Amino acid sequence: MKGSWNASNIIHSSFSCLFLFLFNFRDVCAAPTRYSCRSEQRDALLEFKNEFEIGELSFYCISGYPKRSGEVVELDLSCSCLHGRFRSNSSLFRLQNLHFLDLSLNDLSGHIPSSVGNLSHLTTLHLSDNHFSGQILSYVAIFSLLNSLDLSYNQFLGEIPPSIGNLSKLTTLDLSYNQFSGYIPFSIGNLSQLISLGLSQNTFSGQIPSSIGNLSQLTYLHFFTNNFMGEIPSSFGNLNRLMRLSMFSNKLYGNFPSALLKMTRLSTLILSSNKFTGTLPPNITSLSNLAFFDASDNALSGTLPSSLFTIPSLTSIDLSDNQLEGTLEFGNTSSPPNLQALRIGGNNFIGPIPSSISKLTNLEELNLSSFNTQGPVDFSIFSHLKALQTLGLSHLNTTATIDLNDFLSYFKGLSYLDLSGNHVSAANKSSVPWRSLVYMDLSQCGINGFFPELLKTQKRLRNLDISNNKIKGQVPGWLWMLPNLENLELSNNTFTGFERPPKHGLSYVWKPSIKNILGSNNNFTGKVPSFICALRSLNILDLSKNNFNGSIPHCLGNFKSSLSVLNLRHNRLSGGLPENMLGNLRSLDVGHNQLTGKLPRSSIRMSSPLEVLNVESNRINDTFPFWLSSLQSLQVLVLGSNSFHGPIHHQVSFPKLRIIDVSRNHFNGSLPTSYFAKWSAMSSLGTNEEDRSKVNYMDVKYMGDEVDYGYYHDSIVLMNRGLEMELVSILKIYTALDFSGNELEGEIPRSIGLLKEIHVLNLSNNGFTGHMPSSLGNMTALESLDVSRNKLSGEIPQELGNLSFLAYMNFSHNQLVGLVPGGTQFRRQN
């Protein structure tokens, strides 16, 4: 079993003291009486051990560690690799004197049995990070003696029952990181001893109950990442002991809650990623102990009260991405404030950046991005901020030009710098002596000339973005020698080629760290440089929209596991695809080249991670690749505008396929009635609902977000509503089927109606005959339908009139008769 060697070592450590009679019997059971185990307890522990397998160590565990106990009053089996179902007749429940039980961070499953109630002396129970299911809190009577209940990091689901309010001795209640849903019961306000309440990272909805205002002992309150809506109850003003309040990533709205101003002990207030509106109150200074304030990503408006900067304890302010306006003032401060982080970018501030910002000498992070300065900026005002490590000054709308050499000389410890969208001069003067930069964004800065030499000394540089400039010439070879460089964005310049690394760099000691190279839309010519194959950590390579010619280097198929995305779209590449090309890629796009031959299949396996395959507009001559149905991850398949031929009548299963375009080829023959029966991702009967709920929960919207962290998004061009439409990013829930421009015949399969989640359906320019199936009326998500230029007869199915999202339809050049459906969408058509 994978990881069994580690697990066996860990388990000896974890159980060596607890199951002492197995591994070290003499140390405990033959030890002095005050450490010995009673025989019935020893037997119970032996039986309990045999109830489980030893699995892998939890991700959250650094290691297992010895658990020692004399009498069995405390049992700590956290991080012990236990795997199996928790049985109602478990021998554990014979340990009647247990006060403390910790089974967290294992792999236990099943329901929590009511026999836990036999442990009548139990005061502390930790079950977090397992796989228990069911509505554990329905056994509320079981926990009536507990003062601490921690169920976080599990997979519990369902609602919290009102009987939770019976746990009158609780001081800590943590249900975070589960799958609880529904409303919070009003009875939660009965937990009068509660000091800490955590409900974060679930899918709770509805309004926050006002009864929480009754919890006068509450010190910590965490509700973040749920679906709570409505206003924060005014009763929160009673929580005068509260020190930390985290409510970010919900759907809360209303003006800034005045009740919060009564929480005079509050040190941490996080309200970000909600829908709060209105202005910040000038008397926010009543929060005299506030240290960390984050209300970013809301819709707050008005001016930023200068009084906020007079709170002496304040160390961090984040009000970025709101609608704050007016000029910026920092107020009168007799001594330098303790402020270490100020993030107010993404607002509507206008006017000059106040010179008094130079007094914030303790600042380590400053973000003023999108500050509409409306004129020149004296960038020397930042020279006094010697402690700065992170600086964001993008899109300042200034007429001034930033001399990059001079500007960088102000700082000695700066690691993050974003100057994008400004005018920057990066003339190749002497290199900057210090080497602390880790991240630099110089995109859209109007930089012309050659690659900035001043970056040559930045040995810590990890992320560099110089896209959307006018930089020409060669990408320098020394760039590949920067030991920590991981992400390089070169797109939308006028580069013509790549210099090879220095010869000494190609020796065995060269270990390039580069992971992502984005170089699309330049003037690169010649062959794709083969030295790229020496970049063994490469994950994303995008060289699309250039003038590369020749064949694709065969060595690009030799990346054992690292290369995930390869985009060579819109070049002049010829020859065939390398045999081992598809094996480890997540996304391959070689569309709009001059490739020939067949699709390689030698390295294909069911576990292949391939999600996107786009070979459109080439000269590939092959039959339909039915073997692709074995790829369990395939979601986008584009074969359009090639020379594919032959029948496609074999019934195949594409469990995750969401977009397929085989248009403008030479496919022929008919499709069987049940052809689409196993295309489950396009139907509501398959995984689509599950995947869609996952998208909402994890906030993953576009293909590639999970694995490429938003650094690269797949794109595609599809016919939609009669026009070519480019999807710069592909929504995870977008579905389309385009079989147009082939030689398909026979009836349209009735099983097409199973594709209830499809948005675009194009069957035009074929030879389909017979009646249109009435099952088309089941495609409730359909927005665009094109069956033009076929040989269809009979009437248009009346069921299509019920499709409320259908905005485009084309039935022209067929042999249809009868009445047009009477739905609203039809009446709006020409």
mmCIF file of N, CA, C and O in Angstrom, residues 596-646:
data_model
loop_
_atom_site.group_PDB
_atom_site.id
_atom_site.type_symbol
_atom_site.label_atom_id
_atom_site.label_comp_id
_atom_site.label_asym_id
_atom_site.label_seq_id
_atom_site.Cartn_x
_atom_site.Cartn_y
_atom_site.Cartn_z
ATOM 1 N N THR A 596 0.535 17.429 -39.780
ATOM 2 C CA THR A 596 0.003 16.339 -40.608
ATOM 3 C C THR A 596 0.047 15.037 -39.813
ATOM 4 O O THR A 596 0.394 15.009 -38.633
ATOM 5 N N GLY A 597 -0.319 13.957 -40.479
ATOM 6 C CA GLY A 597 -0.252 12.656 -39.846
ATOM 7 C C GLY A 597 -1.482 12.345 -39.021
ATOM 8 O O GLY A 597 -2.581 12.843 -39.285
ATOM 9 N N LYS A 598 -1.300 11.492 -38.010
ATOM 10 C CA LYS A 598 -2.396 11.055 -37.155
ATOM 11 C C LYS A 598 -2.153 11.473 -35.717
ATOM 12 O O LYS A 598 -1.050 11.872 -35.342
ATOM 13 N N LEU A 599 -3.211 11.387 -34.906
ATOM 14 C CA LEU A 599 -3.063 11.658 -33.484
ATOM 15 C C LEU A 599 -2.304 10.520 -32.830
ATOM 16 O O LEU A 599 -2.650 9.351 -33.010
ATOM 17 N N PRO A 600 -1.259 10.822 -32.075
ATOM 18 C CA PRO A 600 -0.496 9.743 -31.419
ATOM 19 C C PRO A 600 -1.277 9.169 -30.246
ATOM 20 O O PRO A 600 -1.926 9.889 -29.497
ATOM 21 N N ARG A 601 -1.209 7.866 -30.078
ATOM 22 C CA ARG A 601 -1.942 7.239 -28.984
ATOM 23 C C ARG A 601 -1.088 6.291 -28.169
ATOM 24 O O ARG A 601 -1.568 5.660 -27.229
ATOM 25 N N SER A 602 0.203 6.209 -28.474
ATOM 26 C CA SER A 602 1.037 5.188 -27.834
ATOM 27 C C SER A 602 1.168 5.392 -26.335
ATOM 28 O O SER A 602 1.303 4.442 -25.584
ATOM 29 N N SER A 603 1.147 6.658 -25.887
ATOM 30 C CA SER A 603 1.376 6.916 -24.462
ATOM 31 C C SER A 603 0.087 7.169 -23.696
ATOM 32 O O SER A 603 0.120 7.525 -22.527
ATOM 33 N N ILE A 604 -1.068 6.994 -24.342
ATOM 34 C CA ILE A 604 -2.341 7.260 -23.686
ATOM 35 C C ILE A 604 -2.659 6.150 -22.674
ATOM 36 O O ILE A 604 -2.478 4.971 -22.942
ATOM 37 N N ARG A 605 -3.125 6.568 -21.520
ATOM 38 C CA ARG A 605 -3.572 5.626 -20.502
ATOM 39 C C ARG A 605 -4.769 6.234 -19.783
ATOM 40 O O ARG A 605 -4.987 7.439 -19.826
ATOM 41 N N MET A 606 -5.538 5.392 -19.105
ATOM 42 C CA MET A 606 -6.762 5.859 -18.465
ATOM 43 C C MET A 606 -6.482 6.925 -17.419
ATOM 44 O O MET A 606 -7.293 7.814 -17.197
ATOM 45 N N SER A 607 -5.338 6.841 -16.765
ATOM 46 C CA SER A 607 -5.016 7.801 -15.707
ATOM 47 C C SER A 607 -4.424 9.089 -16.240
ATOM 48 O O SER A 607 -4.008 9.945 -15.461
ATOM 49 N N SER A 608 -4.347 9.231 -17.567
ATOM 50 C CA SER A 608 -3.796 10.449 -18.157
ATOM 51 C C SER A 608 -4.570 11.665 -17.676
ATOM 52 O O SER A 608 -5.796 11.662 -17.625
ATOM 53 N N PRO A 609 -3.866 12.753 -17.316
ATOM 54 C CA PRO A 609 -4.547 13.953 -16.800
ATOM 55 C C PRO A 609 -5.121 14.854 -17.883
ATOM 56 O O PRO A 609 -5.626 15.938 -17.574
ATOM 57 N N LEU A 610 -5.054 14.456 -19.158
ATOM 58 C CA LEU A 610 -5.447 15.332 -20.261
ATOM 59 C C LEU A 610 -6.899 15.792 -20.117
ATOM 60 O O LEU A 610 -7.820 14.985 -20.057
ATOM 61 N N GLU A 611 -7.088 17.114 -20.052
ATOM 62 C CA GLU A 611 -8.412 17.720 -19.975
ATOM 63 C C GLU A 611 -8.793 18.449 -21.259
ATOM 64 O O GLU A 611 -9.965 18.503 -21.619
ATOM 65 N N VAL A 612 -7.800 19.027 -21.937
ATOM 66 C CA VAL A 612 -8.055 19.837 -23.125
ATOM 67 C C VAL A 612 -7.156 19.357 -24.258
ATOM 68 O O VAL A 612 -5.935 19.287 -24.108
ATOM 69 N N LEU A 613 -7.767 19.018 -25.395
ATOM 70 C CA LEU A 613 -7.032 18.651 -26.602
ATOM 71 C C LEU A 613 -7.602 19.432 -27.769
ATOM 72 O O LEU A 613 -8.759 19.263 -28.138
ATOM 73 N N ASN A 614 -6.789 20.317 -28.353
ATOM 74 C CA ASN A 614 -7.228 21.176 -29.446
ATOM 75 C C ASN A 614 -6.219 21.070 -30.582
ATOM 76 O O ASN A 614 -5.076 21.505 -30.450
ATOM 77 N N VAL A 615 -6.654 20.466 -31.695
ATOM 78 C CA VAL A 615 -5.792 20.323 -32.876
ATOM 79 C C VAL A 615 -6.461 20.938 -34.102
ATOM 80 O O VAL A 615 -6.142 20.569 -35.239
ATOM 81 N N GLU A 616 -7.356 21.884 -33.924
ATOM 82 C CA GLU A 616 -8.139 22.436 -35.027
ATOM 83 C C GLU A 616 -7.255 23.116 -36.074
ATOM 84 O O GLU A 616 -6.144 23.556 -35.806
ATOM 85 N N SER A 617 -7.795 23.189 -37.287
ATOM 86 C CA SER A 617 -7.165 23.937 -38.394
ATOM 87 C C SER A 617 -5.735 23.484 -38.648
ATOM 88 O O SER A 617 -4.785 24.276 -38.622
ATOM 89 N N ASN A 618 -5.576 22.188 -38.855
ATOM 90 C CA ASN A 618 -4.316 21.612 -39.299
ATOM 91 C C ASN A 618 -4.600 20.749 -40.526
ATOM 92 O O ASN A 618 -5.622 20.939 -41.203
ATOM 93 N N ARG A 619 -3.735 19.804 -40.813
ATOM 94 C CA ARG A 619 -3.905 18.912 -41.960
ATOM 95 C C ARG A 619 -3.864 17.449 -41.507
ATOM 96 O O ARG A 619 -3.378 16.580 -42.222
ATOM 97 N N ILE A 620 -4.377 17.205 -40.314
ATOM 98 C CA ILE A 620 -4.357 15.863 -39.743
ATOM 99 C C ILE A 620 -5.351 14.979 -40.489
ATOM 100 O O ILE A 620 -6.515 15.348 -40.669
ATOM 101 N N ASN A 621 -4.897 13.817 -40.908
ATOM 102 C CA ASN A 621 -5.700 12.886 -41.688
ATOM 103 C C ASN A 621 -5.838 11.596 -40.880
ATOM 104 O O ASN A 621 -4.919 10.790 -40.808
ATOM 105 N N ASP A 622 -7.002 11.395 -40.267
ATOM 106 C CA ASP A 622 -7.166 10.274 -39.346
ATOM 107 C C ASP A 622 -8.656 9.956 -39.222
ATOM 108 O O ASP A 622 -9.510 10.750 -39.631
ATOM 109 N N THR A 623 -8.956 8.809 -38.659
ATOM 110 C CA THR A 623 -10.342 8.487 -38.318
ATOM 111 C C THR A 623 -10.646 9.030 -36.927
ATOM 112 O O THR A 623 -9.750 9.516 -36.222
ATOM 113 N N PHE A 624 -11.917 8.941 -36.544
ATOM 114 C CA PHE A 624 -12.297 9.492 -35.244
ATOM 115 C C PHE A 624 -11.557 8.744 -34.126
ATOM 116 O O PHE A 624 -11.559 7.509 -34.081
ATOM 117 N N PRO A 625 -10.915 9.472 -33.219
ATOM 118 C CA PRO A 625 -10.117 8.820 -32.165
ATOM 119 C C PRO A 625 -10.991 8.299 -31.016
ATOM 120 O O PRO A 625 -11.063 8.902 -29.950
ATOM 121 N N PHE A 626 -11.652 7.169 -31.253
ATOM 122 C CA PHE A 626 -12.534 6.607 -30.227
ATOM 123 C C PHE A 626 -11.773 6.288 -28.943
ATOM 124 O O PHE A 626 -12.347 6.295 -27.853
ATOM 125 N N TRP A 627 -10.494 6.015 -29.070
ATOM 126 C CA TRP A 627 -9.690 5.661 -27.903
ATOM 127 C C TRP A 627 -9.599 6.797 -26.890
ATOM 128 O O TRP A 627 -9.256 6.578 -25.725
ATOM 129 N N LEU A 628 -9.946 8.020 -27.303
ATOM 130 C CA LEU A 628 -9.919 9.137 -26.361
ATOM 131 C C LEU A 628 -10.973 8.993 -25.262
ATOM 132 O O LEU A 628 -10.875 9.622 -24.217
ATOM 133 N N SER A 629 -11.995 8.162 -25.522
ATOM 134 C CA SER A 629 -13.027 7.972 -24.504
ATOM 135 C C SER A 629 -12.479 7.286 -23.262
ATOM 136 O O SER A 629 -13.124 7.299 -22.206
ATOM 137 N N SER A 630 -11.286 6.700 -23.356
ATOM 138 C CA SER A 630 -10.677 6.073 -22.178
ATOM 139 C C SER A 630 -10.067 7.101 -21.235
ATOM 140 O O SER A 630 -9.708 6.767 -20.104
ATOM 141 N N LEU A 631 -9.945 8.343 -21.696
ATOM 142 C CA LEU A 631 -9.370 9.394 -20.857
ATOM 143 C C LEU A 631 -10.437 9.903 -19.895
ATOM 144 O O LEU A 631 -11.361 10.613 -20.296
ATOM 145 N N GLN A 632 -10.290 9.580 -18.657
ATOM 146 C CA GLN A 632 -11.318 9.888 -17.672
ATOM 147 C C GLN A 632 -11.390 11.372 -17.310
ATOM 148 O O GLN A 632 -12.342 11.809 -16.665
ATOM 149 N N SER A 633 -10.382 12.160 -17.710
ATOM 150 C CA SER A 633 -10.366 13.584 -17.363
ATOM 151 C C SER A 633 -10.694 14.503 -18.527
ATOM 152 O O SER A 633 -10.814 15.719 -18.339
ATOM 153 N N LEU A 634 -10.835 13.964 -19.731
ATOM 154 C CA LEU A 634 -11.015 14.790 -20.924
ATOM 155 C C LEU A 634 -12.303 15.600 -20.847
ATOM 156 O O LEU A 634 -13.387 15.048 -20.683
ATOM 157 N N GLN A 635 -12.174 16.931 -20.996
ATOM 158 C CA GLN A 635 -13.326 17.827 -20.915
ATOM 159 C C GLN A 635 -13.548 18.638 -22.187
ATOM 160 O O GLN A 635 -14.678 19.023 -22.480
ATOM 161 N N VAL A 636 -12.498 18.923 -22.922
ATOM 162 C CA VAL A 636 -12.603 19.724 -24.141
ATOM 163 C C VAL A 636 -11.869 19.002 -25.263
ATOM 164 O O VAL A 636 -10.679 18.697 -25.142
ATOM 165 N N LEU A 637 -12.596 18.727 -26.368
ATOM 166 C CA LEU A 637 -12.019 18.052 -27.531
ATOM 167 C C LEU A 637 -12.370 18.841 -28.780
ATOM 168 O O LEU A 637 -13.543 18.980 -29.126
ATOM 169 N N VAL A 638 -11.345 19.380 -29.461
ATOM 170 C CA VAL A 638 -11.550 20.189 -30.663
ATOM 171 C C VAL A 638 -10.717 19.586 -31.797
ATOM 172 O O VAL A 638 -9.485 19.611 -31.762
ATOM 173 N N LEU A 639 -11.419 19.040 -32.795
ATOM 174 C CA LEU A 639 -10.780 18.429 -33.961
ATOM 175 C C LEU A 639 -11.130 19.161 -35.250
ATOM 176 O O LEU A 639 -10.792 18.694 -36.337
ATOM 177 N N GLY A 640 -11.798 20.282 -35.153
ATOM 178 C CA GLY A 640 -12.365 20.959 -36.312
ATOM 179 C C GLY A 640 -11.361 21.350 -37.378
ATOM 180 O O GLY A 640 -10.183 21.569 -37.113
ATOM 181 N N SER A 641 -11.857 21.435 -38.629
ATOM 182 C CA SER A 641 -11.085 21.925 -39.774
ATOM 183 C C SER A 641 -9.807 21.130 -39.988
ATOM 184 O O SER A 641 -8.693 21.667 -40.024
ATOM 185 N N ASN A 642 -9.956 19.810 -40.099
ATOM 186 C CA ASN A 642 -8.868 18.923 -40.468
ATOM 187 C C ASN A 642 -9.367 17.988 -41.568
ATOM 188 O O ASN A 642 -10.324 18.316 -42.274
ATOM 189 N N SER A 643 -8.734 16.852 -41.701
ATOM 190 C CA SER A 643 -9.156 15.863 -42.688
ATOM 191 C C SER A 643 -9.553 14.554 -42.005
ATOM 192 O O SER A 643 -9.277 13.461 -42.518
ATOM 193 N N PHE A 644 -10.146 14.660 -40.834
ATOM 194 C CA PHE A 644 -10.684 13.467 -40.190
ATOM 195 C C PHE A 644 -11.823 12.916 -41.050
ATOM 196 O O PHE A 644 -12.566 13.669 -41.688
ATOM 197 N N HIS A 645 -11.965 11.602 -41.025
ATOM 198 C CA HIS A 645 -12.940 10.993 -41.925
ATOM 199 C C HIS A 645 -13.485 9.707 -41.313
ATOM 200 O O HIS A 645 -13.006 9.232 -40.278
ATOM 201 N N GLY A 646 -14.473 9.134 -41.983
ATOM 202 C CA GLY A 646 -15.036 7.865 -41.567
ATOM 203 C C GLY A 646 -16.201 8.041 -40.608
ATOM 204 O O GLY A 646 -16.593 9.162 -40.242
#
